[in-house]
Amino acid sequence: MPAVIRESGAPLPSLPLRLGPRGPFPRTPMLRVLERRWLHYAFLSRDNELGLVANVAWLGPDSEKPDAPTRNTSILLLYKRGSGWWASQFNAATLAPLWSAFRLPHPLGEAGNFEVASTAGAPAVRLTLQRSSYPCTSQCAPFAGDQHFRWQSEAGILAQGAWHLGNGETVRDVAAVGYHERVRGNWGWPEMGGWLFGFANDPTVTAPGAPPPWALVFTLIQPPEPPDAASASVMLWRDGRVRRHFPRRNINVAVRGLLDRNLVQQVPHLANLLGTPPMAPIPRHLGITAQLGRDWVLLDFTAEAAARIVIPNETGIDPFSVHEVIGPCQIEGELNGVPFSFATAGIVEFAGGAGGL
């Protein structure tokens, strides 16, 4: 297309460039020690037998020098019902550039390759990913003075391909549906405090490549300072588009019971050498309700198995961990006078320090 000329005579960039950065993040250098960017992926097979969590992160430099190198970490977790979790170390190999629904412009239905593998060969996945839905609006949680956490979610990511489990088994042509997220900001783990996050997609297949009829994503971030820094949301998708965003004051969270500690595996395997103190136990049942006007939604999640990922603490010696928890969930609600319900498997993250956050 012809360039658009400013009155000053300087040409404007073409239209696609004005839609946003060509990539999940702006092409700006990372300058601060606690600056972070990451891409998060989570999938569940349509038969609810397999689960996947992958995270690729870029971390700020070791000093305040603009030319100091940044660091990169990546991890892959696979789960099979009845067999437990397998995890790579924090150096999993990935394709470059990594597939992301947030690379603009990026039309619906466009597919791409997604490969993540442990340097030991397994666990590993070789998938074709396809977005079927639109993302929610970007959200930001400020806390602890100048620290902040910014994220954007997209449900209804479709996956097809081979899963290479840590026990040597390969499951081919797995159909899965999941979730993708981009995160960036500047924070320390103790300052963030803790968070609760999860998603569920209606597994009903209406047509090849079609979005889930319903999808749900929730977040709860609980920094210790300042007292009013807590942030929460529940987002409800209908046929690939966000129809309701329930804000913090319209959300209630309840837990009951405890997950047996024998059902929690600590990963990566080398983390067992660190002597990390035990974490607060994981709730067995999680209930989240949200209501806005006459619209409401209820998520009832039961923890089945958990993987505890030990996270290095860059600002102190207190331990911090993320628990990836998998289990069945039931969702029901009403939107614009239309009741809905579905049962599926879900993945929930419980994160915090050993102090019980």
Coordinates of C-alpha atoms in Angstrom, one line a residue:
M1 CA 0.0 0.0 0.0
P2 CA 1.3 3.6 -0.6
A3 CA 2.9 5.3 2.4
V4 CA 0.9 7.8 4.3
I5 CA 2.7 11.2 4.5
R6 CA 2.6 13.4 7.6
E7 CA 2.3 17.1 7.2
S8 CA 6.0 17.3 8.1
G9 CA 6.8 15.1 5.2
A10 CA 7.9 12.1 7.3
P11 CA 6.3 8.9 6.1
L12 CA 4.2 6.8 8.5
P13 CA 4.7 3.1 8.8
S14 CA 2.4 0.9 6.8
L15 CA -0.9 -0.2 8.3
P16 CA 0.2 -3.6 9.7
L17 CA 3.0 -2.0 11.7
R18 CA 0.5 0.4 13.3
L19 CA -1.5 -2.5 14.7
G20 CA 1.2 -3.3 17.3
P21 CA 4.6 -4.8 17.7
R22 CA 5.6 -7.6 15.4
G23 CA 5.9 -10.1 18.1
P24 CA 4.5 -10.9 21.5
F25 CA 6.6 -8.1 23.1
P26 CA 7.9 -4.7 22.1
R27 CA 11.4 -4.8 20.6
T28 CA 13.0 -2.9 23.4
P29 CA 16.0 -4.0 25.4
M30 CA 15.6 -5.4 28.9
L31 CA 17.4 -3.1 31.3
R32 CA 16.4 -4.0 34.8
V33 CA 17.4 -6.9 36.9
L34 CA 13.9 -7.9 37.8
E35 CA 12.4 -7.2 34.4
R36 CA 10.6 -10.3 33.0
R37 CA 8.8 -11.4 29.9
W38 CA 7.4 -14.9 29.3
L39 CA 5.1 -16.9 27.1
H40 CA 3.0 -19.5 28.9
Y41 CA 1.2 -22.5 27.3
A42 CA -1.2 -25.1 28.8
F43 CA -3.1 -27.9 27.1
L44 CA -5.4 -30.7 28.0
S45 CA -6.2 -33.6 25.6
R46 CA -9.8 -33.8 24.6
D47 CA -10.1 -37.2 26.4
N48 CA -8.7 -35.5 29.6
E49 CA -5.9 -38.2 29.9
L50 CA -3.0 -35.9 29.1
G51 CA -1.9 -32.4 30.3
L52 CA 0.9 -30.0 29.2
V53 CA 2.4 -26.9 30.7
A54 CA 5.2 -25.0 29.0
N55 CA 6.9 -21.7 30.0
V56 CA 9.6 -19.8 28.1
A57 CA 10.9 -16.7 29.9
W58 CA 13.3 -13.9 29.2
L59 CA 14.9 -12.4 32.4
G60 CA 16.6 -9.0 32.9
P61 CA 20.4 -8.6 32.9
D62 CA 22.7 -9.3 35.9
S63 CA 23.5 -5.5 36.1
E64 CA 22.1 -2.2 35.2
K65 CA 24.4 -1.9 32.2
P66 CA 22.3 -1.5 29.0
D67 CA 24.6 -3.9 27.1
A68 CA 24.6 -6.7 29.8
P69 CA 23.2 -10.0 28.5
T70 CA 19.7 -11.2 29.4
R71 CA 18.9 -14.7 30.4
N72 CA 16.5 -17.2 29.0
T73 CA 14.8 -20.2 30.8
S74 CA 12.3 -22.7 29.4
I75 CA 10.6 -25.7 31.0
L76 CA 8.1 -28.3 29.8
L77 CA 5.9 -30.4 32.0
L78 CA 3.8 -33.4 30.7
Y79 CA 1.2 -35.3 32.7
K80 CA -0.6 -38.6 32.1
R81 CA -3.5 -39.6 34.3
G82 CA -2.4 -42.5 36.6
S83 CA 1.3 -42.0 35.8
G84 CA 2.1 -38.5 37.1
W85 CA 4.3 -35.7 35.9
W86 CA 7.5 -35.5 33.9
A87 CA 9.5 -32.2 33.6
S88 CA 12.5 -30.9 31.7
Q89 CA 15.1 -28.8 33.5
F90 CA 15.0 -25.1 32.9
N91 CA 16.9 -25.4 29.6
A92 CA 14.3 -27.1 27.3
A93 CA 15.0 -26.6 23.6
T94 CA 12.3 -24.7 21.6
L95 CA 11.8 -23.6 18.0
A96 CA 12.8 -20.1 17.2
P97 CA 10.8 -18.0 16.8
L98 CA 8.4 -19.6 19.2
W99 CA 4.8 -19.8 18.1
S100 CA 2.6 -17.2 19.8
A101 CA -1.0 -16.0 19.1
F102 CA 0.2 -12.6 20.0
R103 CA 2.5 -12.1 17.0
L104 CA 0.7 -9.4 15.1
P105 CA -0.9 -9.4 12.6
H106 CA -2.1 -13.0 13.1
P107 CA -5.5 -14.1 11.6
L108 CA -7.7 -16.7 13.2
G109 CA -7.2 -20.2 11.8
E110 CA -3.5 -19.7 11.0
A111 CA -1.5 -22.7 12.2
G112 CA 2.1 -23.0 13.2
N113 CA 4.6 -25.5 14.6
F114 CA 5.3 -25.7 18.3
E115 CA 8.1 -27.9 19.6
V116 CA 9.6 -28.1 23.1
A117 CA 11.9 -30.8 24.3
S118 CA 14.0 -31.7 27.2
T119 CA 17.7 -31.8 26.4
A120 CA 17.6 -35.4 27.5
G121 CA 15.1 -36.1 24.6
A122 CA 11.9 -36.5 26.8
P123 CA 9.6 -35.2 27.8
A124 CA 8.9 -33.5 24.5
V125 CA 6.1 -32.4 22.2
R126 CA 5.8 -31.7 18.5
L127 CA 2.5 -30.0 17.9
T128 CA 0.6 -27.9 15.3
L129 CA -1.1 -25.0 17.1
Q130 CA -4.0 -23.0 15.8
R131 CA -5.9 -20.1 17.4
S132 CA -9.7 -20.2 17.4
S133 CA -10.5 -17.3 19.6
Y134 CA -9.6 -13.7 20.4
P135 CA -7.7 -12.6 23.4
C136 CA -9.0 -10.7 26.4
T137 CA -7.9 -7.2 27.2
S138 CA -4.5 -6.7 28.8
Q139 CA -4.5 -6.4 32.6
C140 CA -2.0 -4.9 35.0
A141 CA -1.4 -5.3 38.7
P142 CA 0.9 -2.7 40.4
F143 CA 2.4 -3.4 43.8
A144 CA 5.4 -2.9 46.1
G145 CA 6.1 0.6 45.0
D146 CA 7.4 0.5 41.4
Q147 CA 6.8 -3.2 40.6
H148 CA 4.1 -4.4 38.3
F149 CA 2.8 -7.5 36.6
R150 CA 1.1 -7.3 33.1
W151 CA -0.6 -10.2 31.4
Q152 CA -3.0 -11.0 28.5
S153 CA -4.8 -14.3 28.0
E154 CA -6.3 -16.2 25.1
A155 CA -8.4 -19.3 25.4
G156 CA -9.3 -21.9 22.7
I157 CA -5.9 -22.7 21.4
L158 CA -6.2 -25.9 19.4
A159 CA -3.3 -28.4 19.3
Q160 CA -2.6 -31.6 17.3
G161 CA 0.5 -33.7 17.4
A162 CA 2.8 -36.1 19.3
W163 CA 3.6 -36.2 23.0
H164 CA 6.8 -38.0 24.1
L165 CA 6.3 -38.8 27.8
G166 CA 9.1 -39.2 30.3
N167 CA 8.6 -42.9 30.6
G168 CA 9.5 -43.5 27.0
E169 CA 6.0 -43.7 25.7
T170 CA 4.9 -41.7 22.7
V171 CA 1.3 -40.8 22.1
R172 CA 0.7 -39.7 18.5
D173 CA -2.0 -37.5 16.9
V174 CA -3.2 -36.1 20.2
A175 CA -6.0 -33.6 19.9
A176 CA -5.9 -31.0 22.7
V177 CA -7.4 -27.6 23.5
G178 CA -5.8 -25.1 25.8
Y179 CA -4.6 -21.7 26.7
H180 CA -1.9 -19.2 25.9
E181 CA -0.7 -16.1 27.8
R182 CA 2.0 -13.4 27.5
V183 CA 3.4 -11.8 30.7
R184 CA 5.8 -8.9 31.2
G185 CA 6.7 -6.6 34.0
N186 CA 9.1 -5.9 36.8
W187 CA 8.8 -7.8 40.0
G188 CA 10.4 -10.0 42.7
W189 CA 8.7 -13.2 43.8
P190 CA 8.3 -12.3 47.5
E191 CA 7.0 -8.9 46.6
M192 CA 4.4 -10.4 44.3
G193 CA 3.2 -12.6 47.2
G194 CA 1.1 -15.3 45.6
W195 CA -1.3 -15.9 42.8
L196 CA -4.1 -18.2 41.8
F197 CA -4.8 -18.8 38.1
G198 CA -6.7 -21.4 36.0
F199 CA -8.6 -22.1 32.9
A200 CA -11.2 -24.4 31.5
N201 CA -12.3 -24.9 27.9
D202 CA -15.6 -26.6 26.9
P203 CA -14.3 -29.8 25.1
T204 CA -17.3 -30.0 22.8
V205 CA -16.3 -30.1 19.1
T206 CA -18.8 -28.2 17.0
A207 CA -16.7 -28.2 13.7
P208 CA -13.1 -28.6 12.7
G209 CA -11.1 -25.6 13.9
A210 CA -14.1 -24.1 15.7
P211 CA -13.6 -22.4 19.1
P212 CA -14.8 -24.0 22.3
P213 CA -18.5 -23.1 22.8
W214 CA -17.5 -21.8 26.3
A215 CA -14.2 -21.0 27.9
L216 CA -13.2 -19.6 31.3
V217 CA -10.0 -18.0 32.7
F218 CA -9.6 -16.6 36.2
T219 CA -6.8 -14.8 38.1
L220 CA -6.1 -13.8 41.7
I221 CA -2.9 -11.9 42.5
Q222 CA -2.2 -11.2 46.2
P223 CA 0.8 -8.9 46.9
P224 CA 1.4 -8.3 50.6
E225 CA 2.0 -4.5 50.0
P226 CA 0.2 -2.2 49.7
P227 CA -2.9 -3.6 51.4
D228 CA -5.2 -2.8 48.5
A229 CA -3.0 -4.3 45.8
A230 CA -4.9 -7.5 45.4
S231 CA -6.2 -8.0 41.8
A232 CA -8.7 -10.6 40.4
S233 CA -10.7 -11.3 37.3
V234 CA -12.9 -13.9 35.7
M235 CA -13.2 -13.8 31.9
L236 CA -15.9 -15.8 30.1
W237 CA -15.6 -16.6 26.3
R238 CA -18.5 -17.6 24.2
D239 CA -17.8 -19.0 20.7
G240 CA -14.3 -17.5 20.7
R241 CA -15.0 -14.0 22.0
V242 CA -14.9 -12.6 25.5
R243 CA -18.4 -11.8 26.5
R244 CA -18.0 -11.0 30.2
H245 CA -15.1 -9.7 32.3
F246 CA -16.0 -10.0 36.0
P247 CA -13.9 -7.6 38.1
R248 CA -12.3 -8.2 41.5
R249 CA -15.2 -7.0 43.6
N250 CA -17.7 -9.3 41.9
I251 CA -15.6 -12.5 42.6
N252 CA -15.6 -14.9 45.5
V253 CA -13.0 -17.6 46.1
A254 CA -13.4 -20.6 48.5
V255 CA -11.3 -23.7 49.2
R256 CA -12.0 -26.9 51.1
G257 CA -9.9 -29.8 52.2
L258 CA -6.2 -30.5 51.3
L259 CA -4.5 -32.4 48.5
D260 CA -2.5 -35.4 49.8
R261 CA 1.1 -34.4 49.9
N262 CA 2.0 -37.7 48.3
L263 CA 0.2 -36.5 45.2
V264 CA 2.6 -33.5 44.8
Q265 CA 5.8 -34.1 42.8
Q266 CA 8.7 -31.6 43.0
V267 CA 10.1 -30.7 39.6
P268 CA 12.5 -30.3 37.9
H269 CA 14.2 -33.4 39.3
L270 CA 17.4 -31.6 40.2
A271 CA 15.3 -29.3 42.5
N272 CA 15.3 -32.1 45.0
L273 CA 19.0 -31.4 45.7
L274 CA 18.3 -27.9 46.9
G275 CA 16.7 -28.8 50.2
T276 CA 13.8 -26.4 49.6
P277 CA 11.5 -26.1 52.6
P278 CA 8.0 -27.6 52.2
M279 CA 5.2 -25.4 50.9
A280 CA 1.7 -24.7 52.3
P281 CA -0.6 -27.6 51.3
I282 CA -2.7 -27.4 48.2
P283 CA -6.5 -27.1 48.6
R284 CA -8.4 -30.2 47.5
H285 CA -11.4 -28.3 46.2
L286 CA -11.6 -24.8 44.8
G287 CA -14.8 -22.9 44.2
I288 CA -14.9 -19.6 42.3
T289 CA -18.1 -17.6 41.7
A290 CA -18.5 -14.4 39.8
Q291 CA -21.6 -12.3 39.2
L292 CA -22.3 -9.1 37.3
G293 CA -25.9 -8.0 37.0
R294 CA -27.9 -11.1 36.0
D295 CA -24.9 -12.8 34.5
W296 CA -23.0 -15.3 36.7
V297 CA -20.6 -18.2 36.5
L298 CA -19.4 -20.9 39.0
L299 CA -16.3 -23.0 38.7
D300 CA -16.0 -26.1 40.9
F301 CA -12.4 -27.6 40.7
T302 CA -11.1 -30.8 42.3
A303 CA -7.3 -31.2 42.6
E304 CA -6.1 -34.6 41.3
A305 CA -2.3 -34.3 41.1
A306 CA 0.2 -31.4 41.4
A307 CA 3.7 -30.6 40.2
R308 CA 5.6 -28.2 42.4
I309 CA 8.1 -26.1 40.4
V310 CA 10.8 -24.5 42.6
I311 CA 11.5 -20.9 41.5
P312 CA 14.8 -19.2 42.3
N313 CA 14.3 -16.1 44.4
E314 CA 16.5 -13.2 43.1
T315 CA 15.9 -10.8 46.0
G316 CA 16.3 -13.0 49.1
I317 CA 16.6 -16.6 50.4
D318 CA 12.9 -17.3 51.0
P319 CA 11.6 -20.1 48.8
F320 CA 9.0 -19.5 46.1
S321 CA 7.1 -22.2 44.2
V322 CA 4.4 -22.6 41.5
H323 CA 2.1 -25.6 41.7
E324 CA 0.6 -26.8 38.5
V325 CA -2.5 -28.7 39.6
I326 CA -4.7 -30.8 37.3
G327 CA -8.1 -32.3 37.9
P328 CA -11.8 -32.4 36.9
C329 CA -13.9 -29.3 37.0
Q330 CA -17.6 -28.4 36.5
I331 CA -18.6 -25.0 35.1
E332 CA -22.1 -23.6 35.1
G333 CA -23.6 -20.2 34.8
E334 CA -25.9 -17.8 32.9
L335 CA -25.1 -15.3 30.2
N336 CA -27.7 -12.9 28.8
G337 CA -30.5 -15.1 30.1
V338 CA -29.0 -18.3 28.5
P339 CA -27.9 -21.0 31.0
F340 CA -24.9 -23.1 30.2
S341 CA -22.8 -25.9 31.9
F342 CA -20.0 -28.2 30.9
A343 CA -17.6 -30.7 32.6
T344 CA -14.0 -31.0 31.6
A345 CA -10.5 -31.2 33.1
G346 CA -8.8 -28.0 34.2
I347 CA -5.3 -26.8 35.1
V348 CA -4.9 -24.4 38.1
E349 CA -1.8 -22.7 39.3
F350 CA -1.2 -22.1 43.1
A351 CA 1.9 -20.0 43.7
G352 CA 3.5 -18.4 46.7
G353 CA 6.2 -18.6 49.4
A354 CA 6.8 -21.2 52.1
G355 CA 5.2 -18.8 54.6
G356 CA 1.8 -20.0 53.5
L357 CA 0.9 -17.4 50.8

